[in-house]
XYZ file of C-alpha atoms in Angstrom:
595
model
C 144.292 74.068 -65.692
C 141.910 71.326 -64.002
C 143.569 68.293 -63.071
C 142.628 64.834 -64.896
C 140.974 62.790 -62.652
C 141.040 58.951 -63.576
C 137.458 56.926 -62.521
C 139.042 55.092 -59.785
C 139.645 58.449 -57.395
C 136.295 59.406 -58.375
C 135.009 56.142 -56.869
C 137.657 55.762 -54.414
C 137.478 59.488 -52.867
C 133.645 59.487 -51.757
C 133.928 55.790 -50.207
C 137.493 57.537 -48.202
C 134.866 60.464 -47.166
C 131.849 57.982 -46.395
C 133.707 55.447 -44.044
C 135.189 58.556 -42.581
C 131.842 59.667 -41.882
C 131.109 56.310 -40.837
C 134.057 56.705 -37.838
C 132.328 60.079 -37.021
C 128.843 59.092 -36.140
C 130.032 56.007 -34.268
C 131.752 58.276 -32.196
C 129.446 60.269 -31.919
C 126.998 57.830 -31.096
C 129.591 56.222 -28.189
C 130.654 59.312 -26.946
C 126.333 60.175 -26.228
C 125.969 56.581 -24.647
C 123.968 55.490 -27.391
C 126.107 52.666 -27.730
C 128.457 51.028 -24.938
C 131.102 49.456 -26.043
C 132.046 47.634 -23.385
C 129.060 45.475 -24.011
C 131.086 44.480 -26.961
C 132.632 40.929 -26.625
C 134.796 38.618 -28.248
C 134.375 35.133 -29.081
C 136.409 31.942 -27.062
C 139.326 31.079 -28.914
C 141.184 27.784 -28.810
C 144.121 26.678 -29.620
C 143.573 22.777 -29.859
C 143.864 20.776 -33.053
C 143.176 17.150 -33.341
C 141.046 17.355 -29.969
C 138.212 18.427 -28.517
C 138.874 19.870 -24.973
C 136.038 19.306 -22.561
C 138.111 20.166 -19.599
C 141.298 21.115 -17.969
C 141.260 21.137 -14.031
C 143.912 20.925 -11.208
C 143.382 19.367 -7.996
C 145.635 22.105 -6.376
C 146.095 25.357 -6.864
C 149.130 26.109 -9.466
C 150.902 29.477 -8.615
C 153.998 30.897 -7.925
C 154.442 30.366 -4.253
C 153.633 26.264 -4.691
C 156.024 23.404 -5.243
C 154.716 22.814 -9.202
C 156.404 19.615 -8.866
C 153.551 18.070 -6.892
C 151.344 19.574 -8.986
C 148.914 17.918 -11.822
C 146.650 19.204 -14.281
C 144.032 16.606 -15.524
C 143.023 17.417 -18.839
C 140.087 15.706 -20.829
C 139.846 15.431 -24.519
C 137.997 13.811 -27.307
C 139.451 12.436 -30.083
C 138.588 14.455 -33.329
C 138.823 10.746 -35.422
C 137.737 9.232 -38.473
C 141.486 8.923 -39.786
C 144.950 6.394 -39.666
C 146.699 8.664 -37.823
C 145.924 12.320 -35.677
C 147.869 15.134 -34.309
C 146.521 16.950 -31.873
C 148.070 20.643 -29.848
C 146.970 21.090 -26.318
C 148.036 25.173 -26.420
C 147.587 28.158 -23.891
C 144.366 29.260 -25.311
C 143.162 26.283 -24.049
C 144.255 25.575 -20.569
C 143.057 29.319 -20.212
C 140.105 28.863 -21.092
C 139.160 26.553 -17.856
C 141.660 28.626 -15.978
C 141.733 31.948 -16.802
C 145.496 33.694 -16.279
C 147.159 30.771 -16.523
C 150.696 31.066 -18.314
C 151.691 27.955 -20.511
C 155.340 27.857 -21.293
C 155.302 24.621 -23.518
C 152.688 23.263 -25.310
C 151.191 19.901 -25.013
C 151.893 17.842 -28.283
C 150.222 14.246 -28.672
C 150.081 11.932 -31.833
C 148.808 8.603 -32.741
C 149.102 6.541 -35.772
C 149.970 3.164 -37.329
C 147.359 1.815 -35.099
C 146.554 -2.084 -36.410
C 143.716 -4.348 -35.064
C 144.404 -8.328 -34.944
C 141.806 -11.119 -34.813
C 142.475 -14.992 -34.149
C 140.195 -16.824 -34.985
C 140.308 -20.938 -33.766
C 139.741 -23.545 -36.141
C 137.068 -26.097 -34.729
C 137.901 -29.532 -36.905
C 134.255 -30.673 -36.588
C 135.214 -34.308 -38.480
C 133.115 -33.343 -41.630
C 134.589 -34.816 -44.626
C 134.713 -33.598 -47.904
C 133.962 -36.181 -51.063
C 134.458 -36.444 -54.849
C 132.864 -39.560 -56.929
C 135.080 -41.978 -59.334
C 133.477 -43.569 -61.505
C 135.776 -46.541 -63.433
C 135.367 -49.005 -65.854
C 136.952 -52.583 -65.248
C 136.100 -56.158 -66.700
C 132.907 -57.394 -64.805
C 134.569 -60.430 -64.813
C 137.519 -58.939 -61.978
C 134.377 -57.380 -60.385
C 131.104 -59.025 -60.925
C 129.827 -62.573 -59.480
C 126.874 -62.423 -61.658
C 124.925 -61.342 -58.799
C 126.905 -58.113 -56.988
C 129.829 -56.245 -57.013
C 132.785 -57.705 -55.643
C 134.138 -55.163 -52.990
C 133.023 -51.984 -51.649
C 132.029 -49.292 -53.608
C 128.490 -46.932 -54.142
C 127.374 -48.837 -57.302
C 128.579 -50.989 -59.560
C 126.558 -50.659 -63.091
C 126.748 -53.468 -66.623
C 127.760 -51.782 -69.447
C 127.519 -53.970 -72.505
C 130.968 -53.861 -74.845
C 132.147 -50.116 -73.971
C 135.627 -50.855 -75.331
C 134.488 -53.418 -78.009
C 134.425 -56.124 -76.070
C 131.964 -58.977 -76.472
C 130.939 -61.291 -74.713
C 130.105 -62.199 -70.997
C 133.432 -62.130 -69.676
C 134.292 -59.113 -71.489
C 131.414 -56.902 -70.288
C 132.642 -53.441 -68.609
C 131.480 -52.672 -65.422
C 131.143 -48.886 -64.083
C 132.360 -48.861 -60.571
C 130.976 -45.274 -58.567
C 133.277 -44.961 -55.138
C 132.559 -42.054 -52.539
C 136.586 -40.837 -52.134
C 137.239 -38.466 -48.967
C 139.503 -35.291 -49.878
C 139.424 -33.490 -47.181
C 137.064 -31.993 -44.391
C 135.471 -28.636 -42.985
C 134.825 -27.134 -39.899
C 133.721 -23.817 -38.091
C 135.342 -21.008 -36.700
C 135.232 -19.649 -32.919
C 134.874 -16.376 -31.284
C 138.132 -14.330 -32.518
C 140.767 -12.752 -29.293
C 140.852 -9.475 -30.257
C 144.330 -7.498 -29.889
C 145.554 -4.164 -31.066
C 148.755 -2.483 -31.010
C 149.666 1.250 -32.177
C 151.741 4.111 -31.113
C 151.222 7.382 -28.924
C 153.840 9.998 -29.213
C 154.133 12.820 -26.576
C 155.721 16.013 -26.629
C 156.742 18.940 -24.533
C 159.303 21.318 -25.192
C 160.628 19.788 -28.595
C 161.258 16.454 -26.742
C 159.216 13.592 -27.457
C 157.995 10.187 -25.680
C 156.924 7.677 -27.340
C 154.786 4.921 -26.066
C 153.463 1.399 -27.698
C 149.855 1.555 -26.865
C 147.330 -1.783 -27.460
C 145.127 -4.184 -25.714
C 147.621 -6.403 -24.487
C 150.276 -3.620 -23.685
C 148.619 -0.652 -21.791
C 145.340 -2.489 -21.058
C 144.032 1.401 -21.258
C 146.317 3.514 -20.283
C 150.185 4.602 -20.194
C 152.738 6.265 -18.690
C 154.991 8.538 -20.636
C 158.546 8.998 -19.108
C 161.470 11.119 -19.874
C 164.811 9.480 -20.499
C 165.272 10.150 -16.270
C 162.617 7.903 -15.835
C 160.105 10.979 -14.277
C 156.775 10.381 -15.225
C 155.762 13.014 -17.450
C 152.320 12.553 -18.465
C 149.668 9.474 -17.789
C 147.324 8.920 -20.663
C 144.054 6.529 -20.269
C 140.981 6.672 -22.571
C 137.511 5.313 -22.159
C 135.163 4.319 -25.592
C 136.774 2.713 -28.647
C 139.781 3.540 -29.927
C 139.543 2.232 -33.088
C 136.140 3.020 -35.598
C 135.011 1.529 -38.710
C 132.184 -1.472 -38.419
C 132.788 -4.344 -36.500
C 134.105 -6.751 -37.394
C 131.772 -9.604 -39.638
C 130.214 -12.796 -38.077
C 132.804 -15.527 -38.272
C 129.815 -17.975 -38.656
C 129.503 -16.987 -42.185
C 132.450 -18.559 -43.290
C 134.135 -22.105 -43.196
C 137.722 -23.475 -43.127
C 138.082 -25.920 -44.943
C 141.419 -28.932 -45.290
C 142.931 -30.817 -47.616
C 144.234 -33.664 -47.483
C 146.153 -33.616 -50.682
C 148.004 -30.028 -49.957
C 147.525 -30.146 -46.502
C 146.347 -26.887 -44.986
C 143.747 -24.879 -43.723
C 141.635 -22.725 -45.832
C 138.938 -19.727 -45.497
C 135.912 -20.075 -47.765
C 132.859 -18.264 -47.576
C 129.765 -20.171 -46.455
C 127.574 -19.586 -49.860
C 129.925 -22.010 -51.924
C 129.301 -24.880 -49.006
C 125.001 -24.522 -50.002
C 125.869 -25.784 -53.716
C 127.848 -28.656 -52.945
C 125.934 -30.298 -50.224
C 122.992 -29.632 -52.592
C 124.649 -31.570 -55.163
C 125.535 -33.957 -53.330
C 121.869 -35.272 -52.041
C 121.737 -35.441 -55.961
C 123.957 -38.024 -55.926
C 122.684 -40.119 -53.391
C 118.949 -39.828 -55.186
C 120.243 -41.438 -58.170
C 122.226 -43.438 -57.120
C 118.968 -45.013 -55.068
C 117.684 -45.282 -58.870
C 120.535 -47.083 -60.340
C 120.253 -49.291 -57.177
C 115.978 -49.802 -57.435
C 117.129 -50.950 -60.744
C 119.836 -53.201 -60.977
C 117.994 -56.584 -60.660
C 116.091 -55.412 -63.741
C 118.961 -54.057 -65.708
C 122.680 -54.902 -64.803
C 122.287 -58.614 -65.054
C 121.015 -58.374 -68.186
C 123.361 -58.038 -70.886
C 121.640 -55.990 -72.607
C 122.190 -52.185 -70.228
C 121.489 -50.025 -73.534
C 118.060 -50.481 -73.262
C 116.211 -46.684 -72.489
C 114.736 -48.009 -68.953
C 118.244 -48.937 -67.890
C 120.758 -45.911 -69.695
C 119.192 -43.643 -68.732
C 119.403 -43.821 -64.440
C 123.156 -44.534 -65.406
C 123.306 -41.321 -67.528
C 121.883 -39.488 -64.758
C 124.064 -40.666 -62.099
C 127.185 -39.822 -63.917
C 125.634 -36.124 -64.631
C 125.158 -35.988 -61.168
C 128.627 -37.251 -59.742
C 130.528 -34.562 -62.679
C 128.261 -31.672 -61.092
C 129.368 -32.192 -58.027
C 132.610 -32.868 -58.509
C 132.526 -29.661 -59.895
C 131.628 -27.644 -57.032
C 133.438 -29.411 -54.763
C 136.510 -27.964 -56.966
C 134.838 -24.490 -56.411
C 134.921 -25.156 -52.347
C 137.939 -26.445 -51.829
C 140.090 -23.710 -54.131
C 138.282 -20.999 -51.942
C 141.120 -19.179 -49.925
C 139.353 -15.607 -48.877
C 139.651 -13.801 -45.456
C 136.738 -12.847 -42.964
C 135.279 -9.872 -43.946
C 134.259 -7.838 -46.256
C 134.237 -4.360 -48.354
C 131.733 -3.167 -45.788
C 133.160 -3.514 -42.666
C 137.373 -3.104 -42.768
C 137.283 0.163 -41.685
C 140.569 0.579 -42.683
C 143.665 -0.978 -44.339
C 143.925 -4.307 -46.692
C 143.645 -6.951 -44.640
C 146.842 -9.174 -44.297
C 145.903 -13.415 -43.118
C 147.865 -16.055 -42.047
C 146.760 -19.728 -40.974
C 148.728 -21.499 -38.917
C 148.403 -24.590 -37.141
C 147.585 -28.439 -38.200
C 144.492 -30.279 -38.296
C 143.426 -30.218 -35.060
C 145.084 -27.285 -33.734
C 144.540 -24.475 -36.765
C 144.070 -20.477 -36.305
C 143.375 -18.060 -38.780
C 145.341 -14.647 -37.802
C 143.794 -11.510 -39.891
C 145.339 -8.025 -39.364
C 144.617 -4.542 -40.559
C 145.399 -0.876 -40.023
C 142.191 0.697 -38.582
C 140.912 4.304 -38.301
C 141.032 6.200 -35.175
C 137.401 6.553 -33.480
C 136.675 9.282 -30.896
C 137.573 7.606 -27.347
C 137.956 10.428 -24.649
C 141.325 10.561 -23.128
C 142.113 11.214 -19.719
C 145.885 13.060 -19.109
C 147.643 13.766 -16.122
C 149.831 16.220 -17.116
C 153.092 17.234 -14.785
C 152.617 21.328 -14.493
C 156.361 21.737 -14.177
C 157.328 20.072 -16.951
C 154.366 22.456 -19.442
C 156.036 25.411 -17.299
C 152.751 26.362 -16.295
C 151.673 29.007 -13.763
C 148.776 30.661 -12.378
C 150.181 33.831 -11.003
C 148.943 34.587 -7.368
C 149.485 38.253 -5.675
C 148.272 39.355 -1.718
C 146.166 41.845 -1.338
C 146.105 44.650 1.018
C 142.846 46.650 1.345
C 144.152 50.746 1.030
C 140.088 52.050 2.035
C 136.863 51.715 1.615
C 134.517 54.119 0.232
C 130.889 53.732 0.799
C 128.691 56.535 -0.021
C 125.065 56.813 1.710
C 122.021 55.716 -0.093
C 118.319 55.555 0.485
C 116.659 52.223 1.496
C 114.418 52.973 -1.627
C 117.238 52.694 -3.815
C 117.586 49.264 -5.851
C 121.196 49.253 -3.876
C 124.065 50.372 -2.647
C 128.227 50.154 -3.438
C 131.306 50.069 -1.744
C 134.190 51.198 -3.780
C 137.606 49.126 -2.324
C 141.010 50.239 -3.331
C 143.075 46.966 -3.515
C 146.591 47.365 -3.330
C 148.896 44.104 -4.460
C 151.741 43.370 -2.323
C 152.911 39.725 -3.633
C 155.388 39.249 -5.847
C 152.726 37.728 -8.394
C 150.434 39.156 -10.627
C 147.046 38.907 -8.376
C 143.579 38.888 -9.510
C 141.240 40.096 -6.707
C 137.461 39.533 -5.489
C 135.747 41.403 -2.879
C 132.681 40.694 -0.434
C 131.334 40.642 2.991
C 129.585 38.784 5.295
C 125.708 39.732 5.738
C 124.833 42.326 8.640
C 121.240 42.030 9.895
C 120.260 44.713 7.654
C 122.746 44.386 4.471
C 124.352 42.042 2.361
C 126.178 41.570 -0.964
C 124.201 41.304 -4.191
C 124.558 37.769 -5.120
C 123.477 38.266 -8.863
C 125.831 41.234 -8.747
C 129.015 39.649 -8.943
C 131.853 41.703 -8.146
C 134.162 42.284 -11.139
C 137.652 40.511 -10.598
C 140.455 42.848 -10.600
C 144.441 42.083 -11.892
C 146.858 44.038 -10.252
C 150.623 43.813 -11.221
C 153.048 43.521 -8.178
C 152.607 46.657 -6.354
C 149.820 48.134 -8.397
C 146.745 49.509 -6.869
C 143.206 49.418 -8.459
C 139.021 49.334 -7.388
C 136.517 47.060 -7.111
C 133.221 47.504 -6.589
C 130.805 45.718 -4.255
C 127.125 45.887 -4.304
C 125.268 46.457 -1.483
C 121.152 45.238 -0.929
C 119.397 45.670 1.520
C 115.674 44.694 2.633
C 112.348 46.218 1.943
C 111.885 47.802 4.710
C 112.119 51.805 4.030
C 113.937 52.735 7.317
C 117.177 54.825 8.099
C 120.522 52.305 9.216
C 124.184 52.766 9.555
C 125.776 49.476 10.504
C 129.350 47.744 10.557
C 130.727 45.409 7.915
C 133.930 43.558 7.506
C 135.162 43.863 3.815
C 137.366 40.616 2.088
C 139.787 40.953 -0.532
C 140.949 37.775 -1.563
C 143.011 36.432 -5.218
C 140.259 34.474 -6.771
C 143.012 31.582 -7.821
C 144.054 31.442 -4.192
C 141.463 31.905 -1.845
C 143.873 31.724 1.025
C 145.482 34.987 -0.016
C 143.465 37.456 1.837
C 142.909 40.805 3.148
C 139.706 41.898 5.526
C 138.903 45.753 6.734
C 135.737 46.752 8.359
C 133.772 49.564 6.765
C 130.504 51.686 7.734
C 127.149 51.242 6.078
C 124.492 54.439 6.143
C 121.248 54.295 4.770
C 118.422 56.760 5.052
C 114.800 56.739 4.470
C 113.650 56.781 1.058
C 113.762 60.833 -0.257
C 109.962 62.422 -1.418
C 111.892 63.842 -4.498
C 115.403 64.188 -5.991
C 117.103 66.907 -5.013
C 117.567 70.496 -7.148
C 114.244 69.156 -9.470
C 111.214 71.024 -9.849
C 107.697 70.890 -10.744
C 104.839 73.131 -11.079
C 100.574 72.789 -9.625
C 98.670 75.355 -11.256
C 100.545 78.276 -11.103
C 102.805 77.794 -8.490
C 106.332 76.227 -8.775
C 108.253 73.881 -6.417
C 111.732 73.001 -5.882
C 112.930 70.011 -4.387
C 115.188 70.531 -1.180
C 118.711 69.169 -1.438
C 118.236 67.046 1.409
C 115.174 65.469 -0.843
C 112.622 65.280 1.849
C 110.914 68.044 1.584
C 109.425 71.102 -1.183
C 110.082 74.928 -1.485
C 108.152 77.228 -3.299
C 110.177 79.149 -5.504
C 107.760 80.824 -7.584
C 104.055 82.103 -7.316
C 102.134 83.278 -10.410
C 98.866 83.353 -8.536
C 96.935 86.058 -10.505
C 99.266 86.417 -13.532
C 100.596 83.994 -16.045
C 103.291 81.142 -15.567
C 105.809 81.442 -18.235
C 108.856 79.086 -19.129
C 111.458 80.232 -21.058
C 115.170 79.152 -21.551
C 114.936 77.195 -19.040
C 113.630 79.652 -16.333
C 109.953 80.159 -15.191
C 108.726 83.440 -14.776
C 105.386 85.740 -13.674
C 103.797 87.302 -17.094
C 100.829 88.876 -18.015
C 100.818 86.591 -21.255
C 101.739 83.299 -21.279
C 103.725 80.559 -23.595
C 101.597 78.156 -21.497
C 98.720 77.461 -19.668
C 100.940 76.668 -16.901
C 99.562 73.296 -15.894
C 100.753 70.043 -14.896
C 104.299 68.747 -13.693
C 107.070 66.588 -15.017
C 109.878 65.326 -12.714
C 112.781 67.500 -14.441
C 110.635 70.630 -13.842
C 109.433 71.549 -17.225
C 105.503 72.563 -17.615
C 103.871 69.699 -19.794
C 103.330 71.680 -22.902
C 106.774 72.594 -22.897
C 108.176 69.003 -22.139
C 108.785 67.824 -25.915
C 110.462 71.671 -27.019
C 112.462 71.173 -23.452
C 114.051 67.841 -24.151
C 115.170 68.534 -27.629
C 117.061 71.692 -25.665
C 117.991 69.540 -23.456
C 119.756 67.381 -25.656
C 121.659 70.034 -28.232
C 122.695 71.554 -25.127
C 124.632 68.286 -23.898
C 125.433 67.643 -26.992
C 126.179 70.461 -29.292
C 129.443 70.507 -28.710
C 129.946 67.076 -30.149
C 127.691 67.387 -32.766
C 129.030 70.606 -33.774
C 132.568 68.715 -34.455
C 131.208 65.953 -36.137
C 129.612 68.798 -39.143
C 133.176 71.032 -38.870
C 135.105 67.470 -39.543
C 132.253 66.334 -42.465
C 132.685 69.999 -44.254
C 136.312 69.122 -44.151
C 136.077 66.011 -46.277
C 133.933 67.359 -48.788
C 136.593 70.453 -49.497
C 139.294 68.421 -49.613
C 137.051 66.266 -51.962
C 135.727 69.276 -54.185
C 139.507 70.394 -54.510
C 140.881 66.965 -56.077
C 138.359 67.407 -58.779
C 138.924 71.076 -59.581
């Protein structure tokens, strides 16, 4: 009875069997050298939030044979702002990232928020008044001598029987008065304060600092409740971001006499009044052109005369109007644009002479760097040191027209840290260490042993040398921790061919000595045929070949394509032969879940 096989194992069972056979030809294709893994590399992590770290450094070394009480790390980061408020994590990841092995116990914690910005701005009284226009009616007789106004006013202007009066005596007369209210000034440059707070925090335990431009002038000490200095923050740039602040000049403060107190008022309602105003003053320079002609005449209804007067007082109601406008004007200096933050809160305080305007606001964080000087013993931090002891060194001859030699070191650590180890050597006449060939740093455990490797040039010259060398071990996070050993260097002459190879001129085969300098004829088909065959050559009276030319692994020319492809399932059929068993196993096991 075949078994029922739902869609999904039909779909699931031949993607099982190709990602297996995925697995196989990678390792297939690693295990040939095709590809090297340990070209393979993984990207930097961090472990910061909040910040950008551009740098951790220590003046002194930080290990476990120092006093990590005198010892500092200064770290540099830059704000990640554009908020009220940020939290930022200073984490191992991080510190080993500038200094690799480093062990971080605690992690660095750091906060800011609630930061506010205050401006004061002085009130200049610059004297300028502020004016409305009256305009009353009275007997002329209380106010007129037939010839002027008695008193001092603007204008005085005839009006013939307003109330129903008749008669000389009873004749109204408009009086027009100029009546200060109040005055307005300027503003002058602002004193800028701000005022926040800066938490830190190690271990669970936090400090918290108030931080502005009157308290830490740019930087801060945090300390514990013992009064040790923990950490020292300072920053450099802005603190704060959002756009400045506006220009002070475009506003006005403006008093009254009648409340009295200070207010703001932008500058465009100040353009309609004084505009209005020289209105005003024109006609009433018409009523005045005019009042021989008109107001001692009785008779002030006539069209030449009413109508300056109707003019004036349509004038003097205009700008009474906007001088209402002005003076009820109580804003604050800015606007939408440029906060950068919070509402703004403004108080005035002060008299007439002596008036500020105070405006506050929360304001985003910018991106200022910081600066920290961070206590290592108090992040439990520690660079691990070891001492190295150099067990022997291994340095096998080379030719000079090799592209270099090697030492192999066996590094032993004796400290009671774990050590990571470099190796070189001062330059002999003849040899030196590879510059661009950097040693690769070793980590030993406490009494573990390990290699490194040294590279070894040498000049162009092709000549045979042996010379002494004095080998350094050192740990690359102490320098001072150190080990030396002298060691032999031999190098020969450059070799005419590699050793155990062969080649082949006409008929006639030759084998490269072991030593390399030198040829043997192996085999001599002079007369007969030269004939290659699994590998071996051999006299015939019929040949695969015509025998001719040479290839550095031995193998005639016209055999040199056939010979590498045996070359290859030879090294590799082993591997490849596994690789078809393990496929034919998949696709049974597949064949039998759909029977």
């Amino acid at each position: 009875m075949k078994r029922v096989v739902n869609k999904s194992e039909n779909i699931a069972t031949p993607v099982i069997i190709a990602a297996l056979l995925v697995l196989v030809i990678a390792a297939l294709l690693v295990s040939t050298g095709i590809v090297d893994i340990r070209n393979l590399k993984l990207g930097a992590i961090t472990g910061s939030s909040g910040f950008t770290v551009n740098s951790i450094t220590s003046p002194a070394i930080i290990s476990n044979d120092q006093d990590l009480a005198n010892a500092n790390f200064l770290i540099s980061v830059t704000v990640n702002g554009g908020g009220q408020s940020i939290v930022g994590t200073i984490g191992e990841s991080d510190f080993q990232r500038w200094l690799p092995n480093l062990d971080v116990k605690y992690p660095l914690e750091i906060s800011m928020g609630g930061i506010s910005e205050t401006l004061k701005y002085p009130i200049r009284n610059d004297g300028t008044q502020i004016t409305r226009y009256t305009f009353t009616k009275v007997y002329r007789k209380d106010f007129w001598n037939g010839a002027q106004c008695l008193g001092s006013h603007a204008s005085c202007i005839v009006v013939k029987d307003i109330a129903g009066y008749s008669g000389t005596g009873n004749d109204m007369v408009i009086l027009v008065d100029e009546v200060p209210v109040g005055v307005y000034g300027s503003f002058g440059n602002p004193e800028y304060q701000w005022k926040g707070q800066m938490t830190v925090s190690i271990n669970s335990i936090p400090i918290t600092q108030t931080i502005g431009s009157a308290e830490s002038a740019g930087s801060l000490d945090f300390k514990n409740s013992a009064g040790e200095q923990i950490v020292h923050a300072s920053w450099a740039g802005n603190l704060l971001t959002g756009q400045a602040w506006p220009n002070q000049n475009n506003f006005i403060p403006t008093y009254s006499y009648t409340t009295p107190k200070w207010k703001v008022a932008d500058k465009k309602y100040l353009t309609p009044y004084l505009s209005n105003r020289e209105d005003v003053v024109a006609q009433l320079a018409v009523v005045q052109s005019k009042i021989d002609t008109c107001y001692k005449n009785i008779d002030t209804n006539d069209p030449y005369c009413a109508k300056p007067r109707d003019d004036l007082l349509s004038a003097i109601n205009v700008y009474n109007a906007n001088e209402d406008i002005l003076e009820s004007q109580d804003s604050v200096i800015t606007d939408v644009s440029s906060t950068g933050g919070g509402e703004i809160v403004k108080s005035i305080t002060g008299g007439l002479n002596d008036g500020t305007v105070i405006e506050s606001t929360d304001r985003r964080i910018a991106s200022p760097v910081l600066q920290l000087i961070v206590k290592a013993d108090k992040l439990g931090v520690l660079i691990p040191v070891g001492k190295p002891e150099i067990v022997s060194i291994d340095v096998p001859s080379f030719s000079s027209g090799d592209n270099k030699g090697v030492a192999i070191v066996t590094v032993k650590n004796t400290g009671s840290g774990t050590g990571t180890f470099s190796a070189t050597f001062p330059a002999t006449s003849t040899f030196s260490p590879i510059s661009n060939v950097e040693s690769a740093k070793l980590t030993l455990a406490p009494g573990a042993t390990g290699t490194i490797a040294v590279y070894i040039g040498h000049g162009a010259t092709a000549i045979s040398k042996t010379e002494t060398a004095t080998m350094k071990v050192y740990d690359y996070n102490k320098p001072s921790n150190y080990a030396t050993k002298t060691f032999t260097i031999t190098m020969t002459v450059p070799k005419a061919c590699t050793p155990g190879t062969t080649r082949t001129d006409s008929k006639i085969v030759y084998t490269c000595n072991q030593d390399g300098y030198g040829e043997t004829i192996t085999l001599d088909c002079t007369g007969k045929a030269l004939d290659y065959n699994s590998g071996k050559y051999s006299c015939t009276t019929t040949a695969n070949t015509t025998g001719k030319g040479t290839n550095s692994g031995g193998v005639p020319s016209g055999e040199l394509i056939e010979a590498t492809r045996l070359n290859w399932y030879e090294t590799n059929s082993a591997k490849v032969l596994a690789g078809l068993i393990i496929l034919l196993g998949l696709l049974l096991i597949w064949r039998k879940q759909n029977e």
